[in-house]
mmCIF file of C-alpha atoms and ligand atoms in Angstrom:
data_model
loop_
_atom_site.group_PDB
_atom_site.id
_atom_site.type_symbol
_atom_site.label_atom_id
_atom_site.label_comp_id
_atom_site.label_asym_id
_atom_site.label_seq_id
_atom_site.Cartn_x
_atom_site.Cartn_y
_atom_site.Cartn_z
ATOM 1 C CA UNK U 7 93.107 -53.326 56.643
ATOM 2 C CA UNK U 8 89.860 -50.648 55.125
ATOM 3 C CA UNK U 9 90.600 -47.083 56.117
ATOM 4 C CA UNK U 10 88.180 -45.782 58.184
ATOM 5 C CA UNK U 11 86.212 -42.765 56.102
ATOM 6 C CA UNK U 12 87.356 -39.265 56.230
ATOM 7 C CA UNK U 13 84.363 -37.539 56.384
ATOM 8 C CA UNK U 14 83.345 -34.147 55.554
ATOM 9 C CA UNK U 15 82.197 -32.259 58.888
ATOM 10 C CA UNK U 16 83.536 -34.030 61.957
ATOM 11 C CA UNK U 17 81.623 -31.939 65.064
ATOM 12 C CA UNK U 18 82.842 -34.524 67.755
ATOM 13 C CA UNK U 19 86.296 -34.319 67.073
ATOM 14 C CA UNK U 20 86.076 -30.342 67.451
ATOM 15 C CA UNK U 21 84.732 -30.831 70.617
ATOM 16 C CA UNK U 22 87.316 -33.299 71.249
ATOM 17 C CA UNK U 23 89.931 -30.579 70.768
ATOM 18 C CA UNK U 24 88.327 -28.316 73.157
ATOM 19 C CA UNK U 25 87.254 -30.823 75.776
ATOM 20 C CA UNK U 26 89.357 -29.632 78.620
ATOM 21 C CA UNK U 27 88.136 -26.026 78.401
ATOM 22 C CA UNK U 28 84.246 -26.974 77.398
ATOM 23 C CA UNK U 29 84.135 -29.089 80.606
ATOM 24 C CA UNK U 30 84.996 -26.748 82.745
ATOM 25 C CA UNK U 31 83.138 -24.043 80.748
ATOM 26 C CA UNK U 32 79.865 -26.609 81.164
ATOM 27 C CA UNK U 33 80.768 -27.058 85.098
ATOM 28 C CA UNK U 34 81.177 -23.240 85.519
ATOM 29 C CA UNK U 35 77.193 -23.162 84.351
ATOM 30 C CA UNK U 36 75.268 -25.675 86.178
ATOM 31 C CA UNK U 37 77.354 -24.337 89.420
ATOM 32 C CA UNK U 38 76.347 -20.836 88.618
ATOM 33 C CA UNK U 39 72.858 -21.732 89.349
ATOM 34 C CA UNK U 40 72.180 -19.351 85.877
ATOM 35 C CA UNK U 41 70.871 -21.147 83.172
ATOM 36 C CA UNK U 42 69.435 -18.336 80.507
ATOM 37 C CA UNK U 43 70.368 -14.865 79.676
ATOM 38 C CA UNK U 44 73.067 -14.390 82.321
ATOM 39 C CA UNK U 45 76.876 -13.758 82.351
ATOM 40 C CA UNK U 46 77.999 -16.084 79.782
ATOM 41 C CA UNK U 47 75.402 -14.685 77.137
ATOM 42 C CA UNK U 48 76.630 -11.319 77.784
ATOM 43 C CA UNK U 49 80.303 -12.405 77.704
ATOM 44 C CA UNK U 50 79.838 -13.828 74.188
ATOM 45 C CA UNK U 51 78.036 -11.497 72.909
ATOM 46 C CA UNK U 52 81.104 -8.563 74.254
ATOM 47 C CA UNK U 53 83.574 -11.252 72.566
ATOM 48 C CA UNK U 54 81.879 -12.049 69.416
ATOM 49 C CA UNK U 55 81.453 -8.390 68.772
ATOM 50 C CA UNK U 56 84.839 -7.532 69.264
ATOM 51 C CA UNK U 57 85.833 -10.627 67.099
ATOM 52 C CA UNK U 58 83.853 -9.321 64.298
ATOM 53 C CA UNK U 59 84.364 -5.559 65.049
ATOM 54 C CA UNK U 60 80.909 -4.289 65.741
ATOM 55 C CA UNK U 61 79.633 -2.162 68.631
ATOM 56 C CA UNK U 62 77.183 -4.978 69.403
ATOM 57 C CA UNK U 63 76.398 -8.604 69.279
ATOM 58 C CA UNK U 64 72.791 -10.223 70.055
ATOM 59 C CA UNK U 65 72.777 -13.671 70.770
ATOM 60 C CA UNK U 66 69.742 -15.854 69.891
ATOM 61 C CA UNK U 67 68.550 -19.120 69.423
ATOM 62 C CA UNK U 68 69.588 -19.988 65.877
ATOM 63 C CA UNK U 69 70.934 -18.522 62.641
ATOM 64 C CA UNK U 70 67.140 -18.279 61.111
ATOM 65 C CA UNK U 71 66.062 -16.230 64.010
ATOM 66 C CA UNK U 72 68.657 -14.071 63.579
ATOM 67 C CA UNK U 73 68.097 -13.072 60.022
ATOM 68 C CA UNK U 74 64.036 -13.266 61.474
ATOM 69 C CA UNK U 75 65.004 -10.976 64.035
ATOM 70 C CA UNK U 76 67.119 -8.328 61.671
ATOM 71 C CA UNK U 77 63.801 -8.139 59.568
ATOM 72 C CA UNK U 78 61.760 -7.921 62.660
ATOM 73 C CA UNK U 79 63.818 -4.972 64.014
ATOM 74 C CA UNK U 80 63.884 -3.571 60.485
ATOM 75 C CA UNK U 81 60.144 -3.356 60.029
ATOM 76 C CA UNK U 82 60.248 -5.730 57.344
ATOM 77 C CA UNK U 83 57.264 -7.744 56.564
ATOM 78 C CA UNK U 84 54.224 -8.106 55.080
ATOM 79 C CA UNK U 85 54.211 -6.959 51.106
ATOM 80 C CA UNK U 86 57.754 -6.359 51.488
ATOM 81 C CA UNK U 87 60.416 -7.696 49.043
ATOM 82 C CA UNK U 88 63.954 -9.597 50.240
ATOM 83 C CA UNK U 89 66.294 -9.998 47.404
ATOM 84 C CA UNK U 90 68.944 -12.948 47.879
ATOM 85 C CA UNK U 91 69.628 -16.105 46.655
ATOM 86 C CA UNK U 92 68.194 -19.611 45.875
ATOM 87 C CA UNK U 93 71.758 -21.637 45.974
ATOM 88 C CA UNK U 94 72.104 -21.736 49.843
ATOM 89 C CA UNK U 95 70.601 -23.283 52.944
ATOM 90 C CA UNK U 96 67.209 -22.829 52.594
ATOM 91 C CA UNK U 97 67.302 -21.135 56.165
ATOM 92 C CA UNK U 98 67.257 -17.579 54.392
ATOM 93 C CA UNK U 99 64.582 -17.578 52.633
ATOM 94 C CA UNK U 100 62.879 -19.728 55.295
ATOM 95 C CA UNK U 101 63.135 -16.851 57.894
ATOM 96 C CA UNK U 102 62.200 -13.807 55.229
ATOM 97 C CA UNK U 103 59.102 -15.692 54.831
ATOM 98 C CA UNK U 104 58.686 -16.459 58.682
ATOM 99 C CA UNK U 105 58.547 -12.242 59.331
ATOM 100 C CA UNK U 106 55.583 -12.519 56.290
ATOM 101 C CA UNK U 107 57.852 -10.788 53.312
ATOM 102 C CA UNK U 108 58.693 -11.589 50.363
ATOM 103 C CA UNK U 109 61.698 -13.474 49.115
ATOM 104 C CA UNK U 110 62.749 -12.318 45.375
ATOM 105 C CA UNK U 111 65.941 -15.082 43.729
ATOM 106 C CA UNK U 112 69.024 -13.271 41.847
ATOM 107 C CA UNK U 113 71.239 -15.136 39.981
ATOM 108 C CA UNK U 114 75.095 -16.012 41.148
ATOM 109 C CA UNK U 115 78.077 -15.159 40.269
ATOM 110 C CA UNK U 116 79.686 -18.327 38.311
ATOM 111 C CA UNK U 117 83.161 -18.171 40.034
ATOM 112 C CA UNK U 118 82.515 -17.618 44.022
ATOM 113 C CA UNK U 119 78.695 -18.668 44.128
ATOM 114 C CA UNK U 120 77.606 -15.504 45.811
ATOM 115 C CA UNK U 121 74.866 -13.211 45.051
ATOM 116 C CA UNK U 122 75.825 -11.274 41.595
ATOM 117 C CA UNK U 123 75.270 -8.026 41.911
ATOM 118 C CA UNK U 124 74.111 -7.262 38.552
ATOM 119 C CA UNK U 125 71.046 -9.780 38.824
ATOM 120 C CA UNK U 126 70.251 -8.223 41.870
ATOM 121 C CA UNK U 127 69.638 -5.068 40.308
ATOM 122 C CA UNK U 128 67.691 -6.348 37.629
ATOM 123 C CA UNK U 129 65.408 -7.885 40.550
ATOM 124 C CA UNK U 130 64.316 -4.720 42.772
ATOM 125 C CA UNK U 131 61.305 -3.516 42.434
ATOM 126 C CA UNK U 132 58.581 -0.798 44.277
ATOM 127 C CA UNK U 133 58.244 -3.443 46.756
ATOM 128 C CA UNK U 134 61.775 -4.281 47.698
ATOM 129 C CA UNK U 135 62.881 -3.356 51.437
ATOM 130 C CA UNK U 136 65.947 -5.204 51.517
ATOM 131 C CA UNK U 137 68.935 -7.248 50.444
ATOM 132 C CA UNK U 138 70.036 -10.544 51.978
ATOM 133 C CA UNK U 139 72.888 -12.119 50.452
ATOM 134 C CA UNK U 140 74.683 -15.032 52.098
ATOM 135 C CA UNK U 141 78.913 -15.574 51.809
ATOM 136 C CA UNK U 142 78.413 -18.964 50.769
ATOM 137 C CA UNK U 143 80.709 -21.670 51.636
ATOM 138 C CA UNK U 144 82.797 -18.951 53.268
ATOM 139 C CA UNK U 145 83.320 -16.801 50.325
ATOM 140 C CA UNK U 146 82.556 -13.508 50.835
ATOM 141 C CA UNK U 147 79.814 -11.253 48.383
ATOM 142 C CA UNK U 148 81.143 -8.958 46.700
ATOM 143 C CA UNK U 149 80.735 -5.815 49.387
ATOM 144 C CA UNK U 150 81.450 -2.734 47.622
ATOM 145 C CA UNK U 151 79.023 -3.593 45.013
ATOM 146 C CA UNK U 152 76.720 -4.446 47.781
ATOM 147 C CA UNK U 153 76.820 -1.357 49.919
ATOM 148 C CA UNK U 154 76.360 0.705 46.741
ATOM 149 C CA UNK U 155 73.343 -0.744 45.779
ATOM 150 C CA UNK U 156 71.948 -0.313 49.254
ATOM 151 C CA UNK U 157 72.962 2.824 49.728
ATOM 152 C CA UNK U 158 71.812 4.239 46.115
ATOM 153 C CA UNK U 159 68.434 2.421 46.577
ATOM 154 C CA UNK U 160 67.836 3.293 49.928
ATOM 155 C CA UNK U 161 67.447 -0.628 51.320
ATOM 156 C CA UNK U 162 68.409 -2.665 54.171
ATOM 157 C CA UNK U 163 71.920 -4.787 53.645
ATOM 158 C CA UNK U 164 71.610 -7.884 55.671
ATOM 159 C CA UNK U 165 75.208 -10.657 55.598
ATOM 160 C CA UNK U 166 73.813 -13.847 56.242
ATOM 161 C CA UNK U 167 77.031 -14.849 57.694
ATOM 162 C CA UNK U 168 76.381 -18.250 58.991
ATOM 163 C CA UNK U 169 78.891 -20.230 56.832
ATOM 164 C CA UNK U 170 81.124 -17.755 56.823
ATOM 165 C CA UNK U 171 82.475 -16.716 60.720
ATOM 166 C CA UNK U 172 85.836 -15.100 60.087
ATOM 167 C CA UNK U 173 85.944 -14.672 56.430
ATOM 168 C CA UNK U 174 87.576 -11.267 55.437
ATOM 169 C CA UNK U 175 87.479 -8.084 52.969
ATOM 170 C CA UNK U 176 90.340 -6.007 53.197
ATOM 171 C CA UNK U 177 91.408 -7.501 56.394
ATOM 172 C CA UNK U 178 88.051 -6.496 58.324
ATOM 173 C CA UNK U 179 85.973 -9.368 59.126
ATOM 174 C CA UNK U 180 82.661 -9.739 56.993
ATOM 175 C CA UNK U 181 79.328 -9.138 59.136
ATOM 176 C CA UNK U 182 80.499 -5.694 59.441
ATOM 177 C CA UNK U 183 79.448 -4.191 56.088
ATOM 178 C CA UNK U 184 76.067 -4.089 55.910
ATOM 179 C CA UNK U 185 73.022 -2.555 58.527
ATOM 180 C CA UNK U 186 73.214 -5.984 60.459
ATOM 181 C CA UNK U 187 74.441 -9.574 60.297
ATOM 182 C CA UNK U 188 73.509 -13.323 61.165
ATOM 183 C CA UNK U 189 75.345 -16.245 62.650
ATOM 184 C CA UNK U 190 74.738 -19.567 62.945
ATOM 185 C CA UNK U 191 76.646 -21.461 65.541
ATOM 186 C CA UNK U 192 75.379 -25.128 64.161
ATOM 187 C CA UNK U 193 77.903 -27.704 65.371
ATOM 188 C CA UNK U 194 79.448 -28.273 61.820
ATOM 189 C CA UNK U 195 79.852 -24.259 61.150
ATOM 190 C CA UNK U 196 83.249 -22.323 61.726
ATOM 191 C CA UNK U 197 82.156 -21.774 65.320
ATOM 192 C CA UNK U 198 79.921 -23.945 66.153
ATOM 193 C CA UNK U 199 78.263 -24.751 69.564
ATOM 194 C CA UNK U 200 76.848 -28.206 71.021
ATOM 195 C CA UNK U 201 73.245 -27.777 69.814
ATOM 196 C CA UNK U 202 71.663 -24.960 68.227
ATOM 197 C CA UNK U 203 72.586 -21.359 68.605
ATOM 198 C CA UNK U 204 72.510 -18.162 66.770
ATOM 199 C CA UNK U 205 73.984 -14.654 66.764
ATOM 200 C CA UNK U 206 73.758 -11.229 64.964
ATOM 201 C CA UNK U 207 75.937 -8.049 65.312
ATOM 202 C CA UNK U 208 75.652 -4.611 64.570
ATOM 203 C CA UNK U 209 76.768 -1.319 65.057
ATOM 204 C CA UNK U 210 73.194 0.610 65.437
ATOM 205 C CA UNK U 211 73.045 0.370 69.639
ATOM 206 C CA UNK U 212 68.895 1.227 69.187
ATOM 207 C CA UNK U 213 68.820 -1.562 66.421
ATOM 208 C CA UNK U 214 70.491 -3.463 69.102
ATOM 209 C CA UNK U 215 68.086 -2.686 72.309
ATOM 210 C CA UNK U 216 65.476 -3.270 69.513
ATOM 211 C CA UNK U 217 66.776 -6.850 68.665
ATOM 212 C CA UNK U 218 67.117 -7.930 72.524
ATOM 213 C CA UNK U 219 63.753 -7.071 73.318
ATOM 214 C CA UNK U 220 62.473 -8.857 70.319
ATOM 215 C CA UNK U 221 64.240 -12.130 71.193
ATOM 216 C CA UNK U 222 62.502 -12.369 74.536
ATOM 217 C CA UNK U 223 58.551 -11.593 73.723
ATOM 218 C CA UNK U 224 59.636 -7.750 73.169
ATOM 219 C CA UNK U 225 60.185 -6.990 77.159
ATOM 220 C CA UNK U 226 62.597 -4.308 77.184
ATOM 221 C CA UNK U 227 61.450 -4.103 80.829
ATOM 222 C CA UNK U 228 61.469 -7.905 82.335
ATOM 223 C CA UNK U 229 57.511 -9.514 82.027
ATOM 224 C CA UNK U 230 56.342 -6.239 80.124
ATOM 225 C CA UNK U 231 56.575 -6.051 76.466
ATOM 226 C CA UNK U 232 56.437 -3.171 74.797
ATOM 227 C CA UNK U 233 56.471 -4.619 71.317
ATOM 228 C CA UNK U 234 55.485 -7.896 70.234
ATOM 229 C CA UNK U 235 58.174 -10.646 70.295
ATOM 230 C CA UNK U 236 59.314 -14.339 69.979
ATOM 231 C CA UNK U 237 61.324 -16.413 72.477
ATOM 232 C CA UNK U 238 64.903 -17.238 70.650
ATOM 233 C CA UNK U 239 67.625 -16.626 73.688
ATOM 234 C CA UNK U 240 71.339 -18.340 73.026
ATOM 235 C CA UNK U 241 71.204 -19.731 76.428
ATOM 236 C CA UNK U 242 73.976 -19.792 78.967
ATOM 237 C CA UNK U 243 75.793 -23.519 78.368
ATOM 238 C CA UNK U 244 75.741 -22.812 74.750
ATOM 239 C CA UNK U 245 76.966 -19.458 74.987
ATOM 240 C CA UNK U 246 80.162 -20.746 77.519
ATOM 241 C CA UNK U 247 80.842 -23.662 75.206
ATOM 242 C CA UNK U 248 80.565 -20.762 72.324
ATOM 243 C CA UNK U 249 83.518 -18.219 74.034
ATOM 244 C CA UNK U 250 85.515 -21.425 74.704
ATOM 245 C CA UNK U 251 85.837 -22.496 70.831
ATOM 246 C CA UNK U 252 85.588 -18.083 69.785
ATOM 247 C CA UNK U 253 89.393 -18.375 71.737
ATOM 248 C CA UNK U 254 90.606 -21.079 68.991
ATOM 249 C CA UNK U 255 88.583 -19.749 65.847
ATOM 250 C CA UNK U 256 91.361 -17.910 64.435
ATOM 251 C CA UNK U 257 93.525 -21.132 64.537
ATOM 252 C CA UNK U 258 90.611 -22.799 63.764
ATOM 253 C CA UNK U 259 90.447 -20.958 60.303
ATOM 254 C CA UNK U 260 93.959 -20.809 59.468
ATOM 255 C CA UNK U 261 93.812 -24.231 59.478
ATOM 256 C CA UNK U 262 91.145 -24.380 57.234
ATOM 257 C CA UNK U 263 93.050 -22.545 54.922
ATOM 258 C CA UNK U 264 95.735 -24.843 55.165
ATOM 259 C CA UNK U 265 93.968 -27.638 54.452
ATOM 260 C CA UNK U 266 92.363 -26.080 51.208
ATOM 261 C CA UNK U 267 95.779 -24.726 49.880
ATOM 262 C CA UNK U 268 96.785 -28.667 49.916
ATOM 263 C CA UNK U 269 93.802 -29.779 48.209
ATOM 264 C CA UNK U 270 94.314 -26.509 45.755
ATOM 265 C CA UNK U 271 97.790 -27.645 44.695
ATOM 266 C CA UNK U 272 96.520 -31.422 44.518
ATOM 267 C CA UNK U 273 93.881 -29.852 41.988
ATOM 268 C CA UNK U 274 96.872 -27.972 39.724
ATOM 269 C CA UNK U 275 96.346 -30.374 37.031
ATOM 270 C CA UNK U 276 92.753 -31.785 37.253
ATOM 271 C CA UNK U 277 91.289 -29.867 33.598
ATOM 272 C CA UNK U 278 87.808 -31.487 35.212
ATOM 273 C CA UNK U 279 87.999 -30.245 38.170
ATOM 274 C CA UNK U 280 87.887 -26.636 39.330
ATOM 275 C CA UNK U 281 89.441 -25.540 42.732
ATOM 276 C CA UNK U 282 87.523 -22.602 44.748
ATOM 277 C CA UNK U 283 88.322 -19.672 43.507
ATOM 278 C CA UNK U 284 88.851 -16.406 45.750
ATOM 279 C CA UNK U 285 88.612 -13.172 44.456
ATOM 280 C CA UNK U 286 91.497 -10.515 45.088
ATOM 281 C CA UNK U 287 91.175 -8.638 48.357
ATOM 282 C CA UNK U 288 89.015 -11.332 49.933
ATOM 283 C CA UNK U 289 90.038 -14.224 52.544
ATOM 284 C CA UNK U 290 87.518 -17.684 51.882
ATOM 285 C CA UNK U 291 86.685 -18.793 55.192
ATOM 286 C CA UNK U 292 86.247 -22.363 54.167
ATOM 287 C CA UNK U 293 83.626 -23.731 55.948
ATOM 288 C CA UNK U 294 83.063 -25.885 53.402
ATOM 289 C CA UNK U 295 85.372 -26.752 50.576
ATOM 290 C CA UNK U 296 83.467 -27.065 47.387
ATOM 291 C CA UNK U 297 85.052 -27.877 43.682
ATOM 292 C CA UNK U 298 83.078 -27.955 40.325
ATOM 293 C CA UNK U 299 83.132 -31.006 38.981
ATOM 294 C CA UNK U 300 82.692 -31.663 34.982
ATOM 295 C CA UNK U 301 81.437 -35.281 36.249
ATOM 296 C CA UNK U 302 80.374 -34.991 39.793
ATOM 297 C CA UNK U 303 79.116 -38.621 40.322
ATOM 298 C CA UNK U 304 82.081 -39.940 39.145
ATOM 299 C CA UNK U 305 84.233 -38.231 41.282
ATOM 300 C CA UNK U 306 81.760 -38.817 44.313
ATOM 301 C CA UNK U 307 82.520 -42.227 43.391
ATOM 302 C CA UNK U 308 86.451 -42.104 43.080
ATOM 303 C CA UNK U 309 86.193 -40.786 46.394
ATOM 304 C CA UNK U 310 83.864 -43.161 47.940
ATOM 305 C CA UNK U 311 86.249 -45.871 46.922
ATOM 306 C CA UNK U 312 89.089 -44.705 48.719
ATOM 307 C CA UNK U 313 86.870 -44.279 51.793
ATOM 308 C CA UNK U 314 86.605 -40.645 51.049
ATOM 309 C CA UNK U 315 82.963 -39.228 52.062
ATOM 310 C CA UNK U 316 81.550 -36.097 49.930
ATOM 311 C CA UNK U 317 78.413 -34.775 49.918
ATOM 312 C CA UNK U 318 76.292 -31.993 47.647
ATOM 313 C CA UNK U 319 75.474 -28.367 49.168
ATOM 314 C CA UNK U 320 73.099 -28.104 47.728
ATOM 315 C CA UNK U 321 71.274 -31.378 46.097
ATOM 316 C CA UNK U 322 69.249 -28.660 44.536
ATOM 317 C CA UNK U 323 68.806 -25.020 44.435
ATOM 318 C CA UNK U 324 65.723 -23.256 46.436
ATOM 319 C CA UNK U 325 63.782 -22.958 43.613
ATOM 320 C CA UNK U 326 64.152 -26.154 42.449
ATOM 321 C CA UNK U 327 62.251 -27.718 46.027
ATOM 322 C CA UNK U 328 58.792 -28.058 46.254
ATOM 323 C CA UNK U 329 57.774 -26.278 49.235
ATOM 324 C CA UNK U 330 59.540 -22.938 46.705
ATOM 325 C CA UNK U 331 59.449 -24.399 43.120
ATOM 326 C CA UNK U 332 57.113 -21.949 40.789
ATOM 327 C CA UNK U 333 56.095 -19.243 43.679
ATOM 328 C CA UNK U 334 59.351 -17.170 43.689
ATOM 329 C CA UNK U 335 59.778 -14.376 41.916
ATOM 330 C CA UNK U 336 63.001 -14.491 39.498
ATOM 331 C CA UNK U 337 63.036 -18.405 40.554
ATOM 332 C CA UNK U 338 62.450 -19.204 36.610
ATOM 333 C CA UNK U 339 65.423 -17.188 35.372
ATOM 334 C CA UNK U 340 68.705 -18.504 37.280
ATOM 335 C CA UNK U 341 70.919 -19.693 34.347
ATOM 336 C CA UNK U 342 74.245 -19.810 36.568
ATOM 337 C CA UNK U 343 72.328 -21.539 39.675
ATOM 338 C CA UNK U 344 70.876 -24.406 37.381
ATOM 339 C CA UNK U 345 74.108 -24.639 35.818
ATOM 340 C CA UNK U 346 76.332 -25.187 39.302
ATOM 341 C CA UNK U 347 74.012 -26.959 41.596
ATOM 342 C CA UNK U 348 74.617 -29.983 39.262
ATOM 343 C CA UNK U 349 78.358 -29.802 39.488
ATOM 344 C CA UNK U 350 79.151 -28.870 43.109
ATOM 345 C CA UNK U 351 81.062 -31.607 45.244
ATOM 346 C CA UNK U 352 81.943 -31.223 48.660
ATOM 347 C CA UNK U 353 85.203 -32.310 50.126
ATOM 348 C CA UNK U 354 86.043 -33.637 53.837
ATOM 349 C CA UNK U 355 87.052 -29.387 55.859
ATOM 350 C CA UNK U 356 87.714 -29.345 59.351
ATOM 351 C CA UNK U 357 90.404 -28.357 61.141
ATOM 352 C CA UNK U 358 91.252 -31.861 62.884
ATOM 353 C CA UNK U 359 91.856 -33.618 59.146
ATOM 354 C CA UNK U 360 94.568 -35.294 60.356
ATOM 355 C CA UNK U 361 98.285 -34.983 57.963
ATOM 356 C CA UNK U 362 97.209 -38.629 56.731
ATOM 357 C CA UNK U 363 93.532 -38.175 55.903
ATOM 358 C CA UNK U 364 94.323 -34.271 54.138
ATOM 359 C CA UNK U 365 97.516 -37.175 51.888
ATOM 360 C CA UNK U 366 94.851 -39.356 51.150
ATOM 361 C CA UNK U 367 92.007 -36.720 49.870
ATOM 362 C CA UNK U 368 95.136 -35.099 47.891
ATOM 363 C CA UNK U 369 96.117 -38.332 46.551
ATOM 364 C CA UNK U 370 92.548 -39.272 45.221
ATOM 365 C CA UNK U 371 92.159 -36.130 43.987
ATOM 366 C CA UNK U 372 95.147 -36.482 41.858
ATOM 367 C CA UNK U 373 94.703 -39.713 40.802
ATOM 368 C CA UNK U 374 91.242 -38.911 39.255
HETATM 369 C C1 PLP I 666 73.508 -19.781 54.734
HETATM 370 C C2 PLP I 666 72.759 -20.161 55.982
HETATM 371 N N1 PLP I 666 71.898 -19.281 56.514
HETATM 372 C C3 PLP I 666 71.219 -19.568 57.631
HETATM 373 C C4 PLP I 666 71.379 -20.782 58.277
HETATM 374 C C5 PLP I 666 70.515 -21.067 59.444
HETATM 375 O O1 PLP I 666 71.156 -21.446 60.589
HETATM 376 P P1 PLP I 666 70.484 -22.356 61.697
HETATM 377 O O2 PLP I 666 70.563 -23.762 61.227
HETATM 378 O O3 PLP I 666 71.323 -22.101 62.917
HETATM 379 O O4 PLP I 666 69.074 -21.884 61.877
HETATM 380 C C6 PLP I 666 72.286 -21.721 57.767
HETATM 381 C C7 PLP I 666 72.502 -22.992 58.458
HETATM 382 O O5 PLP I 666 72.398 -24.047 57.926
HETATM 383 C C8 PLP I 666 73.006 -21.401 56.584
HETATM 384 O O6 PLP I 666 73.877 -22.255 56.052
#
């Protein structure tokens, strides 16, 4: 008899786990009568904050918005530089370009994937207004480096923290350390709702009002707006399905971590293939598990042959796409980017891997 696949994201059997709760969550909304911007908005948005450990949380309709949204707030726009990074969703530097700015590629660092610092600095210019690095894969940036820059060069520190809900420095949850962070709650992330959905936190309440009035046409009184706005509300199913699966995310995560300690020790002797690494003072969030592989395709196909699905984030870098390639500034100097987008595999994470699909991923991956 085949085994059936062990995939790599597996959204329906999180909601499997939860189904109970997200029923009744679901029934507690279409009896309510309530469909946007009502209780269960504000109830995840008090939750999520306190999760993170800001004084605010502003749910909207999607992780782009959010960073959108931070820019918006933050006056960021037209002729303005963003410096982040070109080995990520392309979502970032989607949304910098949405609000009319500029997005400016640093290198990474070759051990975590994240922003390096250094490159960053050799990027900023007259023009730049702000810094958006993303904790990739659930690794977080390296945030005293960060917050130094900002703070010496007087510029905005957006997290883009939408792979990386829960991931920790020092104990405190990232999203916390910069002027104001994004979420995605895309049904494969961390926390991830039944559709799309978005959040960002902060702990600047006027950045805050500033945020909720721009997410609904820039009403800060209800039909007049005051500033000029987009429509990008969390609404209220997604936001109850959202606190049901906030209540399990630290399980959720620890689980995670689990599952990548197995596959670390199952990597101890593979010369060709490097585990994650996480720095010191820094807790990986593993949203997605991601090795370096000397010979990705032939691992890919090890893998496949054991019915073992993997999968490349990113098939290529930013820069490298065609709706980006040649237009970015510091696109044509990314030696570390070029080098790891070729060798980046990633392996079946969530927390439902059952004990015999986590054996058999270990076992292939020792067998290599
Ligand atoms: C790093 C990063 N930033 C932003 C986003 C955007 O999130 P969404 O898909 O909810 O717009 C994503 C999601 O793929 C992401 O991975």
């Amino acid at each position: 008899m085949s085994n059936n696949p062990v995939l790599v994201a597996n959204p329906g059997a999180h909601t499997a786990a939860y189904r109970p709760e997200i029923d009744a969550a679901i029934k507690r909304v279409l009896d309510s009568g309530w469909y946007i911007l009502g209780k269960e908005v504000e109830g995840f948005e008090k939750e999520f904050a306190s999760y993170i450990g800001t004084q605010h949380c502003v749910g909207v309709a999607n992780g782009t918005d959010a960073i959108a949204i931070i820019l918006q707030a933050a006056g960021i726009g037209l002729g303005d530089e963003v410096i982040t990074t070109s080995h990520s969703a392309v979502a970032t530097t989607a949304a910098i370009e949405q609000v009319g700015a500029t997005p400016v590629f640093a290198d990474i660092d070759p051990e975590t994937f994240t922003l390096d610092p250094v490159s960053v600095e050799s990027r900023i210019s007259s023009k730049t207004k702000a810094l958006a690095p993303v904790h990739i894969y659930g690794h977080p940036v390296d945030i005293p480096a960060f917050q130094k820059i900002a703070l010496e060069k007087d510029l905005f520190l957006l997290e883009d923290c939408a792979q990386a809900h829960g991931a920790k420095f020092k104990g405190n949850s990232i999203g916390r350390f910069g002027h104001a962070a994004s979420y995605s709650f895309y049904p494969t992330k961390n926390l991830g709702a039944i559709g799309d959905g978005g959040g960002i936190t902060t702990d600047v309440d006027t950045f805050a009002e500033e945020m909720k009035a721009l997410r609904q046409y820039g009403w800060k009184e209800r039909y007049v707006s005051s500033i000029g706005g987009v429509n990008s509300r969390l609404d209220e199913l997604q936001a109850a399905i959202l606190r049901v699966k906030l209540k399990g995310l630290h399980k959720d995560i620890a689980r995670r971590q689990e599952i990548a300690a197995r596959y670390n020790e199952a990597l101890e002797n593979q010369e060709s293939i490097l585990a994650p690494k996480v720095k010191a003072d820094y807790e990986h969030a593993y949203h997605l598990y991601v090795v370096l592989a000397e010979d990705r395709q032939k691992l890919e196909q090890h893998l496949k042959a054991e019915s073992i699905n993997s999968t490349y984030h990113y098939p290529l870098a930013i820069h490298q796409q065609s709706a980006y390639a040649q237009r970015i500034r510091g696109g044509d100097d990314l030696p570390v980017t070029e080098h790891v987008y070729k060798n980046v595999l990633s392996l079946p994470m969530y927390p439902e891997l059952t004990e015999k699909e986590i054996a058999r991923v270990c076992k292939a991956l020792e067998s290599f």
